[in-house]
Amino acid sequence: MKFRIALVPGDGIGPEIVQAAAEVLKLVAGKFGHEFEFNTYLAGGSALDKYGIPLPQETIDGCLAADSVMLGAVGGPKWDQVPNNMRPEKALLGLRKALGLYTNLRPAAIQPALAEACVLRPDIAARGFDLMIVRELTGGIYFGERGRNEAGDAAYDTEAYSVMEIERVARRAFETARKRKGHVTSVDKANVLETSRLWRETVHRLGETEYPDVRLDDMYVDNAAMQLIRDPSFFDVVVTSNMFGDILSDEASQVTGSIGLLASASLGDSSRGMYEPIHGSAPDIAGKDLANPIATILSAAMMLRYSFDLAEEADYIEKAVADVLEEGWRTADIKAPGQEDWLRGSEMRDKILQKLV
Ligand code: IPM
Ligand code: MG
């Protein structure tokens, strides 16, 4: 099968890790008889430097014309002082909106080979956990009306959700749960926020009418933040708003202790998705060949699974990564204390490529 993939490396370590993932994809394409065509586009600080804007139209058009998008990361201290509407992060938000990617899947699980990296108390970690955060991605306070008063001494941001916006992401959560342990926890702040009350009502109505087989419960976001550390094994699928999902997914990823391994998928109504590692652009280690390419390589596997329906190929990549970790190979971010024989980013990439040939 033939697919067009837009590569958006972005800033910092983005180019290194996207390059590694593209090599994995090329090898897998050859092995399974597919053809992947790659086109690279600028976004974030790198686009700002070259074109004076963080998200050039050419990038939006290129991504819209592609079958899927692979993104590295955007941002860095170099652009901390630019005006708000020019910030590199605007590129990410703009792409999500332009591509209609209203669902963000962020899995966080303890990797058996890396259990020692988990920051939880050993008796809690021993219960294991494997959760999928389903975050609403194109609505809520991220995209609501905002502003300041004339004097500039007061500001506001608005959280707004419609039933349609809640239903479509909730549906994705229920469908995801059906393929997992059949349990959805809807996270909100319904004891305070009106949007949360609508969120809760809507998720329940959908659950009762269309997904009675899925176990559904609710949790306030403050409690969810606590339970993620107290007993993450409780969770299967968590569905929540844009901002709560932003915060909880960072927490969940750090709880695994191996943020350098975590992938994500952003999806809409079409099969076109955007795939990116959960970690950021890590400007402090950019260009030093220290970045762990695994999260991006696993994001490439998610692309094959969710956008191209190539489950066998996705399994093949995930197994190669698991095997390399099982053999004890580590990059600097996940090495055991005192481990001397850790790999540089390109060496980890090559270890994985060797498993794939
Ligand atoms: C994320 C990031 C972005 C977000 C930033 C960079 C705008 O934190 O993908 O979680 O808040 O969505
Ligand atoms: Mg975030």
Coordinates of C-alpha atoms and ligand atoms in Angstrom, one line a residue:
M1 CA 0.0 0.0 0.0
K2 CA 1.1 3.5 -0.7
F3 CA 1.0 6.3 2.0
R4 CA 2.1 9.9 2.1
I5 CA 3.6 10.9 5.4
A6 CA 4.2 14.6 6.4
L7 CA 7.2 14.9 8.7
V8 CA 7.2 18.0 11.0
P9 CA 10.4 17.7 13.0
G10 CA 9.9 21.0 14.8
D11 CA 12.6 22.3 17.2
G12 CA 15.2 21.0 19.7
I13 CA 15.6 17.2 19.5
G14 CA 12.6 17.0 17.1
P15 CA 14.7 16.6 13.9
E16 CA 16.9 13.8 15.4
I17 CA 14.0 11.7 16.7
V18 CA 11.8 12.2 13.7
Q19 CA 14.7 11.2 11.5
A20 CA 15.0 8.0 13.5
A21 CA 11.3 7.2 13.2
A22 CA 11.4 7.9 9.5
E23 CA 14.2 5.4 9.1
V24 CA 12.2 2.8 11.0
L25 CA 9.2 3.4 8.8
K26 CA 11.3 3.1 5.6
L27 CA 12.7 -0.2 6.7
V28 CA 9.3 -1.6 7.7
A29 CA 7.8 -0.4 4.4
G30 CA 10.5 -2.3 2.4
K31 CA 10.0 -5.4 4.5
F32 CA 6.2 -5.5 4.2
G33 CA 6.0 -4.3 0.6
H34 CA 4.6 -0.8 1.2
E35 CA 5.6 2.5 -0.2
F36 CA 5.8 5.5 2.1
E37 CA 6.5 8.9 0.6
F38 CA 7.9 11.5 3.0
N39 CA 7.7 15.3 2.8
T40 CA 9.2 17.5 5.5
Y41 CA 7.6 20.8 6.7
L42 CA 8.7 23.4 9.2
A43 CA 6.7 24.4 12.3
G44 CA 7.4 26.1 15.6
G45 CA 10.5 28.0 16.3
S46 CA 12.3 26.7 13.2
A47 CA 9.5 28.1 11.0
L48 CA 9.5 31.4 12.9
D49 CA 13.2 31.7 12.2
K50 CA 12.8 31.0 8.5
Y51 CA 9.4 32.5 7.6
G52 CA 8.6 34.9 10.6
I53 CA 5.5 32.8 11.6
P54 CA 5.3 29.6 13.6
L55 CA 2.8 27.8 11.3
P56 CA 3.3 28.6 7.6
Q57 CA 0.4 27.8 5.2
E58 CA 2.6 25.5 3.3
T59 CA 2.9 23.3 6.4
I60 CA -0.9 23.2 6.9
D61 CA -1.4 22.4 3.3
G62 CA 1.3 19.7 3.3
C63 CA -0.2 18.0 6.3
L64 CA -3.8 18.2 4.9
A65 CA -2.5 16.6 1.7
A66 CA -0.8 13.8 3.6
D67 CA -2.2 10.5 4.8
S68 CA -0.7 11.2 8.2
V69 CA 1.6 13.5 10.1
M70 CA 4.6 12.7 12.2
L71 CA 5.6 15.5 14.6
G72 CA 8.7 15.8 16.8
A73 CA 8.3 18.7 19.3
V74 CA 8.1 22.5 19.2
G75 CA 9.5 25.3 21.3
G76 CA 12.6 26.3 23.2
P77 CA 14.0 29.1 25.3
K78 CA 15.2 30.8 22.2
W79 CA 11.6 31.9 21.4
D80 CA 10.4 32.5 25.0
Q81 CA 10.3 36.3 24.4
V82 CA 8.3 36.3 21.2
P83 CA 4.8 37.8 21.2
N84 CA 2.1 35.4 22.3
N85 CA 0.5 34.9 18.8
M86 CA 4.0 34.0 17.4
R87 CA 4.9 31.4 20.1
P88 CA 6.1 28.0 18.7
E89 CA 3.3 26.3 20.6
K90 CA 0.8 28.1 18.4
A91 CA 2.0 25.8 15.6
L92 CA 0.9 22.8 17.5
L93 CA -2.5 24.2 18.5
G94 CA -3.0 25.5 14.9
L95 CA -2.2 22.1 13.4
R96 CA -4.5 20.3 15.7
K97 CA -7.3 22.7 14.8
A98 CA -6.6 22.8 11.1
L99 CA -6.5 19.0 10.9
G100 CA -9.6 18.6 13.1
L101 CA -7.8 16.4 15.6
Y102 CA -10.2 16.5 18.5
T103 CA -9.1 13.3 20.3
N104 CA -5.7 12.8 21.8
L105 CA -4.7 9.3 22.9
R106 CA -1.9 9.2 25.5
P107 CA -1.1 5.8 26.8
A108 CA 1.0 5.5 29.9
A109 CA 2.0 2.1 31.2
I110 CA 4.7 0.5 33.3
Q111 CA 7.0 -1.3 30.9
P112 CA 7.9 -4.7 32.5
A113 CA 11.6 -4.3 31.4
L114 CA 11.7 -0.9 33.1
A115 CA 9.7 -1.4 36.3
E116 CA 12.7 -0.1 38.3
A117 CA 12.3 3.3 36.6
C118 CA 8.8 3.7 38.0
V119 CA 8.7 6.4 40.6
L120 CA 5.9 4.9 42.7
R121 CA 6.3 3.0 46.0
P122 CA 7.3 -0.6 45.1
D123 CA 4.1 -2.1 46.5
I124 CA 2.0 0.3 44.4
A125 CA 4.1 -0.3 41.2
A126 CA 3.9 -4.1 41.8
R127 CA 0.1 -3.9 41.1
G128 CA 1.1 -2.6 37.6
F129 CA -0.8 -0.1 35.5
D130 CA -1.7 0.5 31.9
L131 CA -3.9 3.5 31.2
M132 CA -5.0 5.4 28.2
I133 CA -5.8 9.1 28.6
V134 CA -8.3 10.3 26.0
R135 CA -7.9 14.0 26.0
E136 CA -10.3 16.4 24.2
L137 CA -7.9 18.4 21.9
T138 CA -9.6 21.2 19.9
G139 CA -12.0 22.8 22.4
G140 CA -12.3 24.0 26.0
I141 CA -10.2 26.8 27.5
Y142 CA -7.4 26.3 24.9
F143 CA -9.6 27.7 22.2
G144 CA -12.2 29.8 24.1
E145 CA -12.4 33.5 24.0
R146 CA -9.7 35.3 26.0
G147 CA -8.5 38.8 26.5
R148 CA -7.7 41.6 28.9
N149 CA -9.5 44.7 29.9
E150 CA -8.4 48.1 28.6
A151 CA -6.2 48.9 31.6
G152 CA -4.5 45.5 31.2
D153 CA -4.9 44.8 34.9
A154 CA -7.4 42.0 34.4
A155 CA -7.6 39.0 32.0
Y156 CA -9.9 36.1 31.2
D157 CA -9.9 32.8 29.4
T158 CA -13.1 30.9 28.7
E159 CA -13.9 27.3 29.0
A160 CA -16.7 26.3 26.6
Y161 CA -18.0 22.9 25.5
S162 CA -20.9 21.8 23.3
V163 CA -22.6 18.4 23.6
M164 CA -21.3 17.6 20.1
E165 CA -17.7 18.2 21.2
I166 CA -18.1 16.1 24.3
E167 CA -19.9 13.3 22.6
R168 CA -17.4 12.8 19.8
V169 CA -14.4 12.5 22.2
A170 CA -16.4 10.4 24.7
R171 CA -17.4 8.0 21.9
R172 CA -13.7 7.5 21.1
A173 CA -13.1 6.8 24.8
F174 CA -15.9 4.1 24.9
E175 CA -14.6 2.5 21.7
T176 CA -11.1 2.5 23.1
A177 CA -12.3 0.9 26.4
R178 CA -14.1 -1.9 24.5
K179 CA -10.7 -2.9 23.0
R180 CA -9.1 -2.8 26.5
K181 CA -10.5 -3.6 29.9
G182 CA -14.0 -2.0 29.3
H183 CA -13.7 0.7 31.9
V184 CA -14.0 4.5 31.4
T185 CA -13.4 7.1 34.1
S186 CA -14.6 10.5 33.1
V187 CA -12.7 13.3 34.8
D188 CA -14.2 16.7 35.5
K189 CA -14.8 19.4 38.0
A190 CA -18.6 19.1 38.1
N191 CA -18.7 20.3 41.7
V192 CA -17.7 23.8 40.4
L193 CA -17.8 24.1 36.6
E194 CA -20.9 24.3 34.4
T195 CA -19.0 22.9 31.5
S196 CA -18.1 19.9 33.7
R197 CA -21.8 19.3 34.6
L198 CA -22.6 19.3 30.9
W199 CA -19.6 17.0 30.3
R200 CA -20.8 14.5 32.9
E201 CA -24.4 14.5 31.8
T202 CA -23.4 14.0 28.2
V203 CA -20.9 11.2 28.9
H204 CA -23.5 9.3 31.0
R205 CA -26.2 9.7 28.4
L206 CA -24.0 8.3 25.7
G207 CA -22.7 5.5 28.0
E208 CA -26.2 4.4 28.9
T209 CA -27.7 4.5 25.4
E210 CA -24.8 3.3 23.3
Y211 CA -22.2 1.7 25.6
P212 CA -24.0 -0.1 28.4
D213 CA -21.4 -2.8 28.3
V214 CA -18.6 -0.4 29.3
R215 CA -18.2 0.4 33.0
L216 CA -18.4 4.2 33.5
D217 CA -17.4 6.2 36.6
D218 CA -16.6 9.8 37.3
M219 CA -13.8 11.5 39.2
Y220 CA -13.1 15.0 40.1
V221 CA -9.9 16.2 38.6
D222 CA -8.1 16.9 41.9
N223 CA -9.0 13.5 43.1
A224 CA -7.8 12.0 39.8
A225 CA -4.4 13.7 40.2
M226 CA -4.1 12.0 43.6
Q227 CA -5.4 8.5 42.5
L228 CA -2.9 8.4 39.7
I229 CA -0.2 8.2 42.3
R230 CA -2.1 6.4 45.0
D231 CA -3.5 3.6 42.9
P232 CA -3.0 4.0 39.1
S233 CA -4.0 0.3 38.6
F234 CA -7.6 1.6 39.1
F235 CA -7.7 3.2 35.7
D236 CA -8.2 1.8 32.2
V237 CA -9.4 4.7 30.0
V238 CA -9.6 8.3 31.3
V239 CA -11.6 10.7 29.2
T240 CA -11.3 14.4 30.0
S241 CA -11.2 18.0 28.8
N242 CA -8.3 19.7 27.0
M243 CA -6.7 21.3 30.0
F244 CA -7.3 18.6 32.5
G245 CA -6.0 16.1 30.0
D246 CA -2.9 18.2 29.4
I247 CA -2.1 18.2 33.1
L248 CA -3.0 14.6 33.9
S249 CA -1.2 13.1 30.9
D250 CA 2.1 14.8 32.0
E251 CA 1.5 13.4 35.5
A252 CA 0.7 9.9 34.2
S253 CA 3.7 9.8 32.0
Q254 CA 6.1 10.8 34.8
V255 CA 4.6 8.2 37.0
T256 CA 5.8 5.5 34.6
G257 CA 9.3 7.0 35.1
S258 CA 10.0 6.6 31.4
I259 CA 8.6 9.6 29.6
G260 CA 11.2 9.0 26.8
L261 CA 9.2 5.9 25.8
L262 CA 5.7 7.4 25.6
A263 CA 3.9 7.9 22.3
S264 CA 0.7 9.7 21.4
A265 CA -1.9 9.9 18.6
S266 CA -4.1 12.8 17.8
L267 CA -7.2 11.8 15.7
G268 CA -10.2 13.3 14.1
D269 CA -13.0 11.9 11.9
S270 CA -10.8 10.9 9.0
S271 CA -8.0 8.3 9.1
R272 CA -5.4 11.1 9.0
G273 CA -3.8 11.6 12.4
M274 CA -0.9 13.4 13.9
Y275 CA 1.6 11.3 15.9
E276 CA 4.2 12.6 18.3
P277 CA 6.1 11.7 21.4
I278 CA 4.7 12.9 24.7
H279 CA 8.0 14.5 25.7
G280 CA 9.0 18.0 24.6
S281 CA 11.8 19.5 22.5
A282 CA 14.5 19.1 25.2
P283 CA 16.6 22.0 23.9
D284 CA 19.3 21.3 26.5
I285 CA 20.3 18.0 24.8
A286 CA 19.5 18.9 21.2
G287 CA 22.3 18.0 18.7
K288 CA 24.2 16.0 21.3
D289 CA 22.9 12.6 20.2
L290 CA 21.5 12.0 23.6
A291 CA 17.7 12.0 22.8
N292 CA 15.9 8.8 23.2
P293 CA 14.1 8.0 19.8
I294 CA 11.9 5.4 21.3
A295 CA 8.8 7.5 22.0
T296 CA 8.8 8.8 18.4
I297 CA 9.4 5.3 17.0
L298 CA 6.5 4.0 19.0
S299 CA 4.4 7.0 17.7
A300 CA 5.3 5.7 14.2
A301 CA 3.9 2.3 15.2
M302 CA 0.7 4.0 16.4
M303 CA 0.4 5.7 13.0
L304 CA 0.6 2.4 11.3
R305 CA -2.1 1.0 13.6
Y306 CA -4.6 3.9 13.8
S307 CA -4.2 5.7 10.5
F308 CA -3.1 3.0 8.0
D309 CA -4.7 -0.1 9.6
L310 CA -1.4 -1.9 9.5
A311 CA -1.6 -3.7 12.8
E312 CA 1.0 -6.4 12.0
E313 CA 3.6 -3.8 11.0
A314 CA 2.8 -1.9 14.2
D315 CA 3.2 -5.0 16.3
Y316 CA 6.5 -5.7 14.6
I317 CA 7.9 -2.3 15.5
E318 CA 6.6 -2.5 19.1
K319 CA 8.2 -5.9 19.5
A320 CA 11.5 -4.7 18.2
V321 CA 11.5 -1.9 20.8
A322 CA 10.4 -4.3 23.6
D323 CA 13.2 -6.8 22.6
V324 CA 15.9 -4.1 22.7
L325 CA 14.7 -3.0 26.2
E326 CA 14.4 -6.5 27.3
E327 CA 18.1 -7.1 26.4
G328 CA 18.9 -4.3 28.8
W329 CA 19.8 -1.5 26.3
R330 CA 19.2 1.9 27.6
T331 CA 19.6 5.5 26.6
A332 CA 20.8 8.1 29.2
D333 CA 17.2 9.1 30.3
I334 CA 16.3 5.5 31.3
K335 CA 19.6 4.0 32.3
A336 CA 19.8 2.3 35.7
P337 CA 21.8 4.1 38.4
G338 CA 25.5 3.4 37.7
Q339 CA 24.9 1.8 34.3
E340 CA 27.9 2.6 32.2
D341 CA 27.1 0.9 28.8
W342 CA 24.2 3.2 27.9
L343 CA 23.5 4.1 24.3
R344 CA 23.5 7.4 22.4
G345 CA 20.3 8.2 20.5
S346 CA 21.7 7.1 17.1
E347 CA 22.9 3.8 18.7
M348 CA 19.5 3.1 20.1
R349 CA 18.0 3.8 16.7
D350 CA 20.4 1.4 15.1
K351 CA 19.7 -1.4 17.7
I352 CA 16.0 -1.1 16.8
L353 CA 16.7 -1.0 13.1
Q354 CA 18.9 -4.2 13.4
K355 CA 15.9 -6.0 15.0
L356 CA 13.7 -5.0 12.0
V357 CA 15.8 -6.1 9.1
Ligands
IPM1 C1 1.0 19.1 25.0 C2 1.7 20.4 25.2 C3 0.9 21.5 24.5 C4 -0.5 21.5 25.1 C5 1.6 22.8 24.5 C6 3.0 22.8 24.0 C7 0.8 23.9 23.8 O1 1.8 20.7 26.6 O2 0.9 18.6 23.9 O3 0.6 18.5 26.0 O4 -0.7 22.1 26.1 O5 -1.4 20.9 24.5
MG2 MG 1.2 19.1 27.9

